[in-house]
């Protein structure tokens, strides 16, 4: 009996093509990539793929696929610099927000509907940004009119608007829906395990915080790229988690922001959500500037100019005691 090997050869060719795309997806592309630099990657990104067309309507279970959230983000980054085109589904000409989402998931073998409102009903719901993982979909608007792919650390890959390009940008407002398209990864025992970036059990000052504030700390931490445990530790040291606290020096609220600092941040220091967000932005700035929790805390207490002047934690007894107390809280210690 003779065998027809042509079909087998086609399957092998297809498998090699898919492997090549996943290898390319592991290469990180800077967020500043332009449409010109994208042209050199376009052929690989679009080779032999097609966007699926799932029927909108019922909410299916998360897709059964071996792809991971990190692979979703890596694939999305390959489209950085593609021009935004309303209604665009072809990266050779342009993509809109839902066109990007559909294309990326199609690359990895997952069919999604065409428009953002339908995509925002796929998979499983995620309670908040604090629990989001790379690869989750972030939907905005009510009804939904915009969507992006969460990249972790308060960032998303998105096709923003006319005149712009596919880019990585901060999650600048609270999503109206977060959907997990990929199934939870399994441990060797077959039990779902925490993926990278997933929120684990609260410990230290975060566990000691009132339940009403824990989501504020974790969400602000995710938006600004600071540890939630650090934010909770600052709140514990500053006010003992008292949103109405007023210091003798005039610092206000849960995070003890001075009125002038609060104004510069555009927040109400007596509103816990605004205060936590403002404090997270301050700490994120000082972490970038000084490179350590210790110095960022010193700047929070004594001001960044004092840290610069002394080239480290200023020799103020109050500041040094404050830094040690917050770090002890963060590490699960302290009274």
Short mmCIF file of C-alpha atoms in Angstrom, two decimals:
data_model
loop_
_atom_site.label_atom_id
_atom_site.label_comp_id
_atom_site.label_asym_id
_atom_site.label_seq_id
_atom_site.Cartn_x
_atom_site.Cartn_y
_atom_site.Cartn_z
CA UNK A 1 0.00 0.00 0.00
CA UNK A 2 1.48 3.41 -1.00
CA UNK A 3 1.37 6.37 1.42
CA UNK A 4 0.54 9.95 0.53
CA UNK A 5 3.31 11.95 2.27
CA UNK A 6 2.21 15.35 0.98
CA UNK A 7 -0.22 15.86 3.87
CA UNK A 8 2.41 14.93 6.43
CA UNK A 9 4.90 17.34 4.90
CA UNK A 10 2.36 20.15 5.10
CA UNK A 11 1.70 19.42 8.78
CA UNK A 12 5.43 19.39 9.55
CA UNK A 13 5.89 22.69 7.70
CA UNK A 14 3.04 24.24 9.67
CA UNK A 15 4.53 23.06 13.00
CA UNK A 16 7.91 24.57 12.12
CA UNK A 17 6.21 27.86 11.23
CA UNK A 18 4.45 27.98 14.62
CA UNK A 19 7.69 27.17 16.46
CA UNK A 20 9.46 29.97 14.62
CA UNK A 21 6.75 32.46 15.68
CA UNK A 22 7.01 31.47 19.35
CA UNK A 23 10.79 31.80 19.22
CA UNK A 24 10.41 35.29 17.78
CA UNK A 25 7.81 36.16 20.44
CA UNK A 26 10.41 35.75 23.21
CA UNK A 27 12.32 38.79 21.90
CA UNK A 28 11.30 41.91 23.84
CA UNK A 29 10.69 45.05 21.79
CA UNK A 30 11.08 48.49 23.44
CA UNK A 31 7.89 50.45 24.01
CA UNK A 32 9.32 53.28 21.88
CA UNK A 33 9.31 51.20 18.68
CA UNK A 34 8.01 53.10 15.66
CA UNK A 35 6.10 52.11 12.55
CA UNK A 36 9.37 52.18 10.59
CA UNK A 37 11.11 49.69 12.90
CA UNK A 38 8.02 47.50 12.83
CA UNK A 39 8.29 46.95 9.10
CA UNK A 40 11.30 44.68 9.54
CA UNK A 41 9.28 42.40 11.87
CA UNK A 42 6.00 42.43 9.99
CA UNK A 43 6.60 39.42 7.79
CA UNK A 44 7.40 37.19 10.78
CA UNK A 45 4.50 38.52 12.81
CA UNK A 46 1.96 37.91 10.07
CA UNK A 47 3.34 34.77 8.48
CA UNK A 48 0.64 32.21 7.86
CA UNK A 49 -1.74 33.40 10.62
CA UNK A 50 -5.36 34.38 10.39
CA UNK A 51 -7.69 36.06 12.90
CA UNK A 52 -10.51 33.75 14.00
CA UNK A 53 -14.13 34.80 13.98
CA UNK A 54 -15.90 33.45 17.05
CA UNK A 55 -19.63 33.98 17.27
CA UNK A 56 -20.48 36.80 19.68
CA UNK A 57 -23.00 36.13 22.38
CA UNK A 58 -22.51 33.44 25.01
CA UNK A 59 -19.52 33.73 27.30
CA UNK A 60 -17.29 30.73 26.61
CA UNK A 61 -14.99 29.15 29.16
CA UNK A 62 -11.31 30.21 29.08
CA UNK A 63 -9.56 28.85 26.02
CA UNK A 64 -7.80 25.50 26.16
CA UNK A 65 -4.31 26.41 24.96
CA UNK A 66 -0.72 25.86 25.98
CA UNK A 67 0.04 29.56 25.56
CA UNK A 68 0.90 31.65 28.63
CA UNK A 69 0.16 35.24 29.53
CA UNK A 70 3.81 36.15 29.01
CA UNK A 71 3.62 34.75 25.48
CA UNK A 72 0.54 36.86 24.83
CA UNK A 73 2.42 40.00 25.90
CA UNK A 74 5.51 39.02 23.91
CA UNK A 75 3.41 38.52 20.80
CA UNK A 76 1.59 41.83 21.35
CA UNK A 77 4.93 43.62 21.59
CA UNK A 78 5.79 42.44 18.09
CA UNK A 79 3.14 44.83 16.81
CA UNK A 80 4.56 47.91 18.56
CA UNK A 81 4.65 50.81 16.13
CA UNK A 82 1.79 49.62 13.91
CA UNK A 83 -0.40 52.67 13.13
CA UNK A 84 -3.84 52.90 14.70
CA UNK A 85 -6.52 52.56 12.04
CA UNK A 86 -10.18 52.47 13.06
CA UNK A 87 -11.61 49.12 12.04
CA UNK A 88 -8.12 47.84 11.23
CA UNK A 89 -7.43 44.11 11.49
CA UNK A 90 -4.42 43.83 9.17
CA UNK A 91 -1.08 44.89 10.73
CA UNK A 92 0.28 45.65 7.26
CA UNK A 93 -2.16 48.56 7.09
CA UNK A 94 -3.10 49.26 10.71
CA UNK A 95 -4.94 47.97 13.77
CA UNK A 96 -7.54 49.32 16.14
CA UNK A 97 -7.70 48.27 19.79
CA UNK A 98 -9.88 45.20 19.32
CA UNK A 99 -8.13 44.33 16.07
CA UNK A 100 -4.85 44.14 17.99
CA UNK A 101 -6.39 41.93 20.69
CA UNK A 102 -8.00 39.60 18.16
CA UNK A 103 -4.80 39.37 16.13
CA UNK A 104 -2.53 38.58 19.08
CA UNK A 105 -4.76 35.82 20.40
CA UNK A 106 -5.24 34.40 16.89
CA UNK A 107 -1.45 34.18 16.58
CA UNK A 108 -1.52 31.88 19.59
CA UNK A 109 -4.42 29.78 18.37
CA UNK A 110 -7.28 31.44 20.31
CA UNK A 111 -10.36 32.75 18.50
CA UNK A 112 -11.89 35.96 19.86
CA UNK A 113 -14.78 38.08 18.55
CA UNK A 114 -14.04 41.17 16.49
CA UNK A 115 -15.27 44.06 18.66
CA UNK A 116 -14.21 45.19 22.14
CA UNK A 117 -17.65 44.84 23.73
CA UNK A 118 -17.82 41.16 22.75
CA UNK A 119 -14.19 40.49 23.67
CA UNK A 120 -14.93 41.92 27.14
CA UNK A 121 -17.39 39.07 27.73
CA UNK A 122 -14.97 36.25 26.89
CA UNK A 123 -13.11 34.04 29.34
CA UNK A 124 -13.39 34.45 33.11
CA UNK A 125 -13.84 37.66 35.11
CA UNK A 126 -10.98 39.05 37.22
CA UNK A 127 -12.04 40.99 40.32
CA UNK A 128 -9.60 43.91 40.15
CA UNK A 129 -6.38 45.16 38.60
CA UNK A 130 -4.54 43.90 41.66
CA UNK A 131 -5.43 40.34 40.62
CA UNK A 132 -4.74 40.85 36.91
CA UNK A 133 -2.03 38.84 35.20
CA UNK A 134 -0.07 39.51 32.01
CA UNK A 135 -2.23 38.58 29.02
CA UNK A 136 -5.55 39.49 30.65
CA UNK A 137 -7.85 41.81 28.71
CA UNK A 138 -8.55 45.27 30.17
CA UNK A 139 -11.81 46.79 28.89
CA UNK A 140 -12.88 50.41 29.32
CA UNK A 141 -16.15 52.30 29.00
CA UNK A 142 -19.78 51.49 29.75
CA UNK A 143 -20.71 50.19 27.24
CA UNK A 144 -17.20 48.96 26.46
CA UNK A 145 -15.54 50.98 23.69
CA UNK A 146 -11.82 50.34 24.27
CA UNK A 147 -9.66 47.34 25.16
CA UNK A 148 -6.01 46.44 25.71
CA UNK A 149 -3.76 43.61 26.88
CA UNK A 150 -2.37 43.79 30.42
CA UNK A 151 1.44 43.59 30.44
CA UNK A 152 1.99 43.61 34.23
CA UNK A 153 3.26 46.34 36.58
CA UNK A 154 0.38 48.67 35.79
CA UNK A 155 1.10 48.69 32.03
CA UNK A 156 -0.82 47.52 28.97
CA UNK A 157 -0.18 46.98 25.26
CA UNK A 158 -2.83 48.88 23.34
CA UNK A 159 -3.74 50.56 20.06
CA UNK A 160 -4.85 53.88 21.57
CA UNK A 161 -6.37 56.26 19.02
CA UNK A 162 -6.21 57.81 15.57
CA UNK A 163 -2.81 59.39 14.93
CA UNK A 164 -1.08 57.08 17.40
CA UNK A 165 0.53 53.62 17.15
CA UNK A 166 0.41 50.35 19.06
CA UNK A 167 2.34 51.05 22.23
CA UNK A 168 2.93 50.16 25.87
CA UNK A 169 1.33 52.66 28.22
CA UNK A 170 0.20 52.93 31.83
CA UNK A 171 -3.25 51.73 32.83
CA UNK A 172 -4.46 55.30 33.21
CA UNK A 173 -7.99 54.60 34.46
CA UNK A 174 -9.87 51.81 36.19
CA UNK A 175 -11.03 49.10 33.76
CA UNK A 176 -14.77 48.43 33.64
CA UNK A 177 -14.03 44.75 32.96
CA UNK A 178 -10.99 42.49 33.25
CA UNK A 179 -11.18 39.11 31.55
CA UNK A 180 -8.81 36.14 31.73
CA UNK A 181 -8.80 34.33 28.40
CA UNK A 182 -6.13 31.75 29.19
CA UNK A 183 -6.72 29.00 31.76
CA UNK A 184 -4.88 29.07 35.08
CA UNK A 185 -1.56 27.20 34.77
CA UNK A 186 -1.35 23.82 36.48
CA UNK A 187 1.26 22.72 38.98
CA UNK A 188 2.91 19.30 38.48
CA UNK A 189 0.16 17.85 40.69
CA UNK A 190 -2.50 19.21 38.33
CA UNK A 191 -3.70 21.84 40.81
CA UNK A 192 -4.02 25.46 39.56
CA UNK A 193 -1.02 27.52 40.65
CA UNK A 194 -0.34 31.24 40.89
CA UNK A 195 1.01 32.68 37.66
CA UNK A 196 3.72 35.30 37.60
CA UNK A 197 2.32 38.57 38.78
CA UNK A 198 -0.69 37.01 40.49
CA UNK A 199 -1.51 38.28 43.94
CA UNK A 200 -0.52 35.88 46.70
CA UNK A 201 -1.75 35.88 50.29
CA UNK A 202 -1.44 39.19 52.14
CA UNK A 203 1.41 39.29 54.64
CA UNK A 204 3.00 41.80 57.00
CA UNK A 205 1.47 45.28 57.03
CA UNK A 206 -0.84 44.37 54.13
CA UNK A 207 -2.38 41.59 56.21
CA UNK A 208 -2.64 43.98 59.17
CA UNK A 209 -4.46 46.62 57.10
CA UNK A 210 -8.24 46.94 57.36
CA UNK A 211 -9.89 44.88 54.64
CA UNK A 212 -11.40 48.04 53.12
CA UNK A 213 -7.90 49.36 52.31
CA UNK A 214 -6.15 46.23 51.03
CA UNK A 215 -7.59 46.55 47.53
CA UNK A 216 -6.56 50.23 47.47
CA UNK A 217 -2.97 49.31 48.27
CA UNK A 218 -2.77 46.44 45.77
CA UNK A 219 -4.46 48.37 42.96
CA UNK A 220 -2.31 51.50 43.44
CA UNK A 221 0.77 49.29 43.64
CA UNK A 222 -0.10 47.62 40.33
CA UNK A 223 -0.73 50.98 38.62
CA UNK A 224 2.51 52.53 39.81
CA UNK A 225 4.92 49.60 40.04
CA UNK A 226 5.57 49.74 43.79
CA UNK A 227 5.15 46.92 46.34
CA UNK A 228 1.71 46.83 47.95
CA UNK A 229 3.41 45.80 51.18
CA UNK A 230 5.44 49.03 51.10
CA UNK A 231 2.34 51.19 50.68
CA UNK A 232 0.57 49.40 53.51
CA UNK A 233 3.65 49.74 55.72
CA UNK A 234 3.82 53.48 55.08
CA UNK A 235 0.14 53.85 55.97
CA UNK A 236 0.64 51.87 59.17
CA UNK A 237 3.66 53.96 60.20
CA UNK A 238 2.14 57.29 59.18
CA UNK A 239 -1.41 57.07 60.52
CA UNK A 240 -2.02 53.64 61.99
CA UNK A 241 -4.49 53.22 59.10
CA UNK A 242 -6.52 56.22 60.31
CA UNK A 243 -7.94 58.11 57.28
CA UNK A 244 -8.78 61.14 59.47
CA UNK A 245 -5.38 61.51 61.13
CA UNK A 246 -3.87 65.02 61.36
CA UNK A 247 -0.29 65.49 62.53
CA UNK A 248 1.02 68.47 64.55
CA UNK A 249 2.86 69.56 61.38
CA UNK A 250 -0.40 69.53 59.39
CA UNK A 251 0.01 66.25 57.47
CA UNK A 252 -3.38 64.75 56.64
CA UNK A 253 -5.09 61.43 56.22
CA UNK A 254 -4.21 57.79 55.78
CA UNK A 255 -0.88 58.51 54.07
CA UNK A 256 -0.14 61.77 55.97
CA UNK A 257 0.34 63.97 52.94
CA UNK A 258 1.10 67.64 53.52
CA UNK A 259 -1.53 69.93 51.97
CA UNK A 260 0.93 71.38 49.45
CA UNK A 261 2.09 67.93 48.39
CA UNK A 262 -1.50 66.78 48.01
CA UNK A 263 -2.30 69.80 45.82
CA UNK A 264 0.71 69.11 43.61
CA UNK A 265 -0.52 65.53 43.17
CA UNK A 266 -4.09 66.63 42.55
CA UNK A 267 -5.50 64.47 45.36
CA UNK A 268 -7.65 64.93 48.45
CA UNK A 269 -5.47 63.60 51.31
CA UNK A 270 -8.56 62.77 53.40
CA UNK A 271 -9.97 60.51 50.68
CA UNK A 272 -8.28 57.11 51.23
CA UNK A 273 -8.31 56.05 47.57
CA UNK A 274 -6.85 59.36 46.38
CA UNK A 275 -4.33 59.48 49.22
CA UNK A 276 -3.04 55.97 48.50
CA UNK A 277 -2.73 56.73 44.79
CA UNK A 278 -0.83 59.95 45.51
CA UNK A 279 1.52 58.21 47.94
CA UNK A 280 2.14 55.43 45.42
CA UNK A 281 3.13 58.00 42.79
CA UNK A 282 5.54 59.67 45.23
CA UNK A 283 7.14 56.38 46.21
CA UNK A 284 7.37 55.24 42.57
CA UNK A 285 9.13 58.50 41.65
CA UNK A 286 11.61 58.21 44.52
CA UNK A 287 12.23 54.52 43.89
CA UNK A 288 13.18 55.42 40.31
CA UNK A 289 15.34 58.32 41.50
CA UNK A 290 17.17 56.70 44.41
CA UNK A 291 16.94 53.00 43.60
CA UNK A 292 16.04 51.53 47.00
CA UNK A 293 13.11 51.28 49.42
CA UNK A 294 15.28 52.74 52.18
CA UNK A 295 16.06 55.95 50.30
CA UNK A 296 12.54 56.27 48.87
CA UNK A 297 11.19 56.11 52.43
CA UNK A 298 13.71 58.68 53.59
CA UNK A 299 12.54 60.97 50.78
CA UNK A 300 8.90 60.38 51.77
CA UNK A 301 9.67 61.46 55.32
CA UNK A 302 12.28 64.18 54.91
CA UNK A 303 11.96 65.13 51.24
CA UNK A 304 14.07 64.15 48.23
CA UNK A 305 16.28 67.24 48.57
CA UNK A 306 17.46 66.08 52.01
CA UNK A 307 18.35 62.67 50.59
CA UNK A 308 20.33 64.32 47.80
CA UNK A 309 22.04 66.72 50.20
CA UNK A 310 23.32 63.97 52.46
CA UNK A 311 23.85 61.35 49.77
CA UNK A 312 21.67 58.86 51.64
CA UNK A 313 19.32 58.69 54.61
CA UNK A 314 19.58 62.12 56.31
CA UNK A 315 21.08 62.14 59.82
CA UNK A 316 17.74 63.01 61.41
CA UNK A 317 16.74 60.76 64.29
CA UNK A 318 13.07 60.91 63.26
CA UNK A 319 13.80 59.96 59.63
CA UNK A 320 16.14 57.12 60.51
CA UNK A 321 13.68 55.69 63.01
CA UNK A 322 10.87 56.08 60.47
CA UNK A 323 12.74 54.22 57.73
CA UNK A 324 13.57 51.33 60.05
CA UNK A 325 10.00 51.13 61.35
CA UNK A 326 8.46 51.00 57.87
CA UNK A 327 10.94 48.38 56.67
CA UNK A 328 10.22 46.30 59.77
CA UNK A 329 6.49 46.47 59.04
CA UNK A 330 7.09 45.48 55.44
CA UNK A 331 9.10 42.47 56.54
CA UNK A 332 6.34 41.33 58.87
CA UNK A 333 7.82 42.70 62.08
CA UNK A 334 7.07 45.69 64.29
CA UNK A 335 4.69 46.09 67.15
#
